[in-house]
């Protein structure tokens, strides 16, 4: 990590965290700890310097951290454009409001569920995702988020995938193998892996960490993208056992403050259109 003003960085990321909505655990919204957010943001700022980056989901608020730390001069590099695609309206609204209040013109977010076709494709140079980790589905949840990343870069860019990483557990290794195989099948190779890198606010597994899996497209891998909806029935235990996959969007209730979200601060829009 390059030398930065650590106090200023911590204070800046605390502003981002203050803007972040409360996690809803049933959707695998598990937030990275602040110190690791700074390290991750510094890495992403260099990895994607000058590039157009799509975030496929971003509960952690790494997108806002990267943009804000560069905007106020703590980091000396940053993407030229950051767009977040997330199904939680609280996250989308929070990012857009934060970007407007801080004067960050290249940061924005749109409401999107990975089971829907993408509203835009092949418009980005790189993608980033920290998806549901797939403990109960052998990585199919991760693979879907990664597939949308491939589409967003037109199979001709690069990506960072954040995965659970624990050599003492069997399921993270199976998920890693599934994701690596999926990447190779789609013309991407693993250019770097940084193990045991991040810690989380996770009550039932406080020692579980995650890694960065860095993917790059093979030369000549670009192709026409045909983004299509996915069948929910093909993705059992997407958010873990006991959580039926029937919610399309988390909607923010009018006038609510998502940073203090309880059941009265949001409601669900279901896949059948009901609320």
Short mmCIF file of C-alpha atoms in Angstrom, two decimals:
data_model
loop_
_atom_site.label_atom_id
_atom_site.label_comp_id
_atom_site.label_asym_id
_atom_site.label_seq_id
_atom_site.Cartn_x
_atom_site.Cartn_y
_atom_site.Cartn_z
CA UNK A 1 0.00 0.00 0.00
CA UNK A 2 1.35 3.43 -0.91
CA UNK A 3 1.92 5.86 1.92
CA UNK A 4 -1.21 7.84 2.72
CA UNK A 5 -2.52 9.94 5.58
CA UNK A 6 -4.01 7.11 7.62
CA UNK A 7 -6.04 9.32 9.96
CA UNK A 8 -7.54 11.22 7.04
CA UNK A 9 -8.33 7.93 5.28
CA UNK A 10 -10.06 6.48 8.35
CA UNK A 11 -12.09 9.65 8.83
CA UNK A 12 -13.07 9.70 5.15
CA UNK A 13 -14.16 6.06 5.11
CA UNK A 14 -16.10 6.63 8.33
CA UNK A 15 -18.11 9.23 6.38
CA UNK A 16 -18.85 6.56 3.77
CA UNK A 17 -19.79 3.97 6.41
CA UNK A 18 -22.08 6.50 8.10
CA UNK A 19 -23.94 6.77 4.80
CA UNK A 20 -24.21 2.98 4.37
CA UNK A 21 -27.60 1.35 5.16
CA UNK A 22 -27.93 -1.28 7.84
CA UNK A 23 -27.24 -4.79 6.53
CA UNK A 24 -30.10 -7.24 6.00
CA UNK A 25 -28.47 -10.54 6.88
CA UNK A 26 -31.01 -12.75 5.09
CA UNK A 27 -29.65 -11.43 1.78
CA UNK A 28 -26.02 -12.07 2.71
CA UNK A 29 -25.39 -8.37 3.25
CA UNK A 30 -22.25 -8.73 5.38
CA UNK A 31 -20.09 -5.63 5.60
CA UNK A 32 -16.32 -5.44 5.44
CA UNK A 33 -14.52 -3.87 8.41
CA UNK A 34 -13.31 -0.30 8.04
CA UNK A 35 -9.56 -0.92 8.08
CA UNK A 36 -9.87 -3.50 5.33
CA UNK A 37 -12.12 -1.14 3.35
CA UNK A 38 -9.24 1.34 3.23
CA UNK A 39 -6.78 -1.31 2.02
CA UNK A 40 -9.28 -2.59 -0.54
CA UNK A 41 -10.07 0.89 -1.79
CA UNK A 42 -6.39 1.69 -2.26
CA UNK A 43 -5.91 -1.51 -4.23
CA UNK A 44 -8.95 -0.93 -6.45
CA UNK A 45 -7.95 2.68 -7.07
CA UNK A 46 -4.65 1.49 -8.58
CA UNK A 47 -5.99 -1.65 -10.27
CA UNK A 48 -8.70 0.32 -12.10
CA UNK A 49 -6.97 3.70 -12.50
CA UNK A 50 -8.49 5.62 -15.39
CA UNK A 51 -10.93 2.82 -16.26
CA UNK A 52 -14.71 2.58 -16.36
CA UNK A 53 -15.71 0.17 -13.59
CA UNK A 54 -19.01 -1.60 -12.95
CA UNK A 55 -19.77 -2.83 -9.43
CA UNK A 56 -22.14 -5.79 -9.50
CA UNK A 57 -23.63 -5.15 -6.06
CA UNK A 58 -21.85 -3.09 -3.43
CA UNK A 59 -23.18 -3.33 0.12
CA UNK A 60 -19.67 -2.75 1.46
CA UNK A 61 -19.56 0.70 -0.21
CA UNK A 62 -16.12 0.14 -1.73
CA UNK A 63 -17.27 2.13 -4.77
CA UNK A 64 -17.99 5.21 -2.67
CA UNK A 65 -14.79 4.76 -0.68
CA UNK A 66 -12.63 4.60 -3.80
CA UNK A 67 -14.32 7.61 -5.38
CA UNK A 68 -14.34 9.71 -2.22
CA UNK A 69 -10.77 9.00 -1.13
CA UNK A 70 -9.53 10.04 -4.57
CA UNK A 71 -11.90 13.02 -4.76
CA UNK A 72 -10.48 14.57 -1.57
CA UNK A 73 -6.89 13.81 -2.54
CA UNK A 74 -6.06 10.95 -0.16
CA UNK A 75 -5.55 8.54 -3.07
CA UNK A 76 -3.72 9.67 -6.19
CA UNK A 77 -5.47 7.34 -8.64
CA UNK A 78 -9.04 6.28 -9.33
CA UNK A 79 -11.37 4.91 -12.01
CA UNK A 80 -12.71 7.44 -14.51
CA UNK A 81 -16.26 6.16 -14.02
CA UNK A 82 -17.90 4.01 -11.34
CA UNK A 83 -21.42 2.62 -11.76
CA UNK A 84 -23.01 0.37 -9.15
CA UNK A 85 -25.75 -2.12 -10.04
CA UNK A 86 -27.62 -3.21 -6.90
CA UNK A 87 -31.07 -4.59 -6.06
CA UNK A 88 -31.29 -2.67 -2.77
CA UNK A 89 -32.85 0.75 -3.35
CA UNK A 90 -31.42 1.96 -0.03
CA UNK A 91 -27.89 1.32 -1.33
CA UNK A 92 -28.64 2.89 -4.72
CA UNK A 93 -30.18 6.01 -3.21
CA UNK A 94 -27.41 6.29 -0.62
CA UNK A 95 -24.66 6.17 -3.27
CA UNK A 96 -26.37 8.71 -5.52
CA UNK A 97 -27.09 11.08 -2.64
CA UNK A 98 -23.53 10.75 -1.32
CA UNK A 99 -22.07 11.39 -4.77
CA UNK A 100 -24.22 14.48 -5.20
CA UNK A 101 -23.47 15.91 -1.76
CA UNK A 102 -19.72 15.29 -2.13
CA UNK A 103 -19.60 16.57 -5.71
CA UNK A 104 -18.35 13.28 -7.19
CA UNK A 105 -19.58 13.37 -10.77
CA UNK A 106 -18.20 10.02 -11.89
CA UNK A 107 -19.97 7.92 -9.21
CA UNK A 108 -23.54 6.67 -9.69
CA UNK A 109 -25.81 3.70 -8.97
CA UNK A 110 -28.80 2.06 -10.67
CA UNK A 111 -31.41 -0.37 -9.35
CA UNK A 112 -30.79 -3.82 -10.81
CA UNK A 113 -31.31 -7.48 -9.90
CA UNK A 114 -28.85 -10.03 -11.34
CA UNK A 115 -31.75 -12.26 -12.43
CA UNK A 116 -32.83 -9.57 -14.91
CA UNK A 117 -31.13 -8.81 -18.20
CA UNK A 118 -28.67 -5.95 -17.91
CA UNK A 119 -29.85 -2.45 -18.87
CA UNK A 120 -26.45 -1.81 -20.47
CA UNK A 121 -23.64 -4.10 -21.57
CA UNK A 122 -20.05 -3.87 -22.84
CA UNK A 123 -19.79 -0.29 -21.58
CA UNK A 124 -17.07 -0.90 -19.00
CA UNK A 125 -13.41 -1.83 -18.82
CA UNK A 126 -13.52 -3.66 -15.50
CA UNK A 127 -15.94 -5.09 -12.97
CA UNK A 128 -15.91 -5.68 -9.22
CA UNK A 129 -18.18 -7.92 -7.18
CA UNK A 130 -18.44 -9.19 -3.62
CA UNK A 131 -21.44 -11.49 -4.12
CA UNK A 132 -23.30 -13.91 -1.87
CA UNK A 133 -20.53 -16.40 -1.15
CA UNK A 134 -22.39 -19.56 -2.09
CA UNK A 135 -21.88 -21.71 1.00
CA UNK A 136 -25.20 -23.47 0.39
CA UNK A 137 -25.15 -23.57 -3.43
CA UNK A 138 -21.56 -24.54 -4.35
CA UNK A 139 -20.90 -21.10 -5.81
CA UNK A 140 -23.81 -20.74 -8.25
CA UNK A 141 -24.68 -17.38 -6.66
CA UNK A 142 -21.10 -16.17 -7.19
CA UNK A 143 -21.07 -17.40 -10.77
CA UNK A 144 -24.21 -15.42 -11.66
CA UNK A 145 -22.75 -12.18 -10.32
CA UNK A 146 -19.51 -12.89 -12.20
CA UNK A 147 -21.42 -13.66 -15.40
CA UNK A 148 -23.02 -10.22 -15.24
CA UNK A 149 -19.55 -8.77 -14.78
CA UNK A 150 -18.36 -10.56 -17.93
CA UNK A 151 -21.30 -9.11 -19.83
CA UNK A 152 -20.67 -5.59 -18.57
CA UNK A 153 -17.10 -5.66 -19.93
CA UNK A 154 -18.04 -7.45 -23.14
CA UNK A 155 -15.85 -10.43 -22.16
CA UNK A 156 -12.86 -8.21 -22.93
CA UNK A 157 -11.82 -6.59 -19.66
CA UNK A 158 -10.87 -7.59 -16.18
CA UNK A 159 -12.52 -8.16 -12.84
CA UNK A 160 -12.07 -8.57 -9.10
CA UNK A 161 -14.20 -11.15 -7.33
CA UNK A 162 -14.24 -11.24 -3.52
CA UNK A 163 -14.71 -14.77 -2.18
CA UNK A 164 -14.77 -16.45 1.22
CA UNK A 165 -11.33 -17.84 2.04
CA UNK A 166 -10.72 -20.31 4.86
CA UNK A 167 -8.44 -23.32 4.42
CA UNK A 168 -10.08 -25.02 7.40
CA UNK A 169 -13.50 -25.11 5.74
CA UNK A 170 -14.48 -27.25 2.79
CA UNK A 171 -17.12 -25.06 1.15
CA UNK A 172 -14.93 -22.01 0.35
CA UNK A 173 -12.49 -24.24 -1.54
CA UNK A 174 -15.32 -25.80 -3.54
CA UNK A 175 -16.69 -22.35 -4.38
CA UNK A 176 -13.24 -21.11 -5.41
CA UNK A 177 -12.82 -24.11 -7.71
CA UNK A 178 -16.25 -23.55 -9.26
CA UNK A 179 -15.55 -19.86 -9.90
CA UNK A 180 -12.09 -20.51 -11.33
CA UNK A 181 -13.55 -23.14 -13.69
CA UNK A 182 -16.34 -20.77 -14.70
CA UNK A 183 -13.84 -18.02 -15.47
CA UNK A 184 -11.73 -20.32 -17.65
CA UNK A 185 -14.81 -21.51 -19.53
CA UNK A 186 -15.58 -17.88 -20.39
CA UNK A 187 -12.10 -16.96 -21.58
CA UNK A 188 -10.76 -15.41 -18.39
CA UNK A 189 -7.70 -16.47 -16.43
CA UNK A 190 -6.66 -15.87 -12.82
CA UNK A 191 -3.89 -13.29 -12.93
CA UNK A 192 -3.60 -12.84 -9.17
CA UNK A 193 -5.05 -14.06 -5.91
CA UNK A 194 -4.60 -12.32 -2.56
CA UNK A 195 -5.68 -14.75 0.20
CA UNK A 196 -7.06 -14.10 3.69
CA UNK A 197 -7.35 -10.37 3.02
CA UNK A 198 -10.58 -9.00 4.52
CA UNK A 199 -12.51 -9.33 7.79
CA UNK A 200 -16.25 -8.81 8.30
CA UNK A 201 -18.92 -7.95 10.82
CA UNK A 202 -20.21 -11.52 10.92
CA UNK A 203 -21.55 -12.72 14.26
CA UNK A 204 -21.81 -16.42 13.44
CA UNK A 205 -18.33 -16.65 11.82
CA UNK A 206 -16.22 -13.74 13.08
CA UNK A 207 -12.94 -15.28 11.89
CA UNK A 208 -14.08 -15.93 8.31
CA UNK A 209 -12.05 -13.89 5.84
CA UNK A 210 -12.18 -13.29 2.12
CA UNK A 211 -9.72 -13.08 -0.75
CA UNK A 212 -9.40 -11.06 -3.94
CA UNK A 213 -9.53 -13.17 -7.10
CA UNK A 214 -8.29 -11.04 -10.00
CA UNK A 215 -9.43 -12.10 -13.48
CA UNK A 216 -8.21 -10.99 -16.91
CA UNK A 217 -9.67 -11.77 -20.32
CA UNK A 218 -7.60 -13.69 -22.83
CA UNK A 219 -6.54 -11.71 -25.92
CA UNK A 220 -9.26 -11.73 -28.56
CA UNK A 221 -11.93 -12.81 -26.08
CA UNK A 222 -14.33 -9.95 -26.88
CA UNK A 223 -17.73 -11.07 -28.12
CA UNK A 224 -21.25 -9.82 -28.70
CA UNK A 225 -23.23 -9.84 -25.48
CA UNK A 226 -26.72 -11.28 -25.28
CA UNK A 227 -27.80 -10.48 -21.74
CA UNK A 228 -30.84 -12.53 -20.76
CA UNK A 229 -32.95 -13.03 -17.63
CA UNK A 230 -32.24 -16.07 -15.47
CA UNK A 231 -34.77 -18.53 -14.09
CA UNK A 232 -35.04 -18.33 -10.32
CA UNK A 233 -35.83 -22.05 -10.26
CA UNK A 234 -32.27 -22.77 -11.43
CA UNK A 235 -30.71 -21.18 -8.34
CA UNK A 236 -31.59 -23.03 -5.14
CA UNK A 237 -30.34 -21.63 -1.80
CA UNK A 238 -29.09 -18.46 -3.52
CA UNK A 239 -28.82 -16.57 -0.21
CA UNK A 240 -28.39 -19.67 1.93
CA UNK A 241 -30.68 -22.30 3.37
CA UNK A 242 -34.07 -21.13 4.62
CA UNK A 243 -34.22 -17.94 2.52
CA UNK A 244 -36.62 -18.37 -0.42
CA UNK A 245 -35.57 -16.49 -3.54
CA UNK A 246 -38.71 -14.43 -4.07
CA UNK A 247 -37.59 -10.80 -3.69
CA UNK A 248 -36.74 -8.72 -6.75
CA UNK A 249 -35.89 -5.43 -5.03
CA UNK A 250 -35.47 -4.06 -1.53
CA UNK A 251 -37.41 -0.81 -1.69
CA UNK A 252 -36.77 2.18 0.54
CA UNK A 253 -39.87 3.62 2.16
CA UNK A 254 -40.46 7.31 1.41
CA UNK A 255 -38.96 9.64 3.99
CA UNK A 256 -36.99 6.90 5.74
CA UNK A 257 -33.34 7.00 6.78
CA UNK A 258 -31.69 3.79 5.48
CA UNK A 259 -28.81 4.16 7.92
CA UNK A 260 -31.26 3.31 10.70
CA UNK A 261 -33.21 0.73 8.77
CA UNK A 262 -35.66 -1.42 10.64
CA UNK A 263 -38.65 -3.19 9.17
CA UNK A 264 -40.46 0.13 8.89
CA UNK A 265 -37.69 1.68 6.78
CA UNK A 266 -37.94 -0.66 3.79
CA UNK A 267 -40.23 -3.14 2.07
CA UNK A 268 -39.80 -5.88 -0.49
CA UNK A 269 -40.89 -5.90 -4.11
CA UNK A 270 -41.41 -9.55 -4.96
CA UNK A 271 -40.65 -11.35 -8.21
CA UNK A 272 -44.38 -11.68 -8.92
CA UNK A 273 -44.76 -7.89 -8.79
CA UNK A 274 -46.42 -7.73 -5.39
CA UNK A 275 -45.14 -5.60 -2.49
#
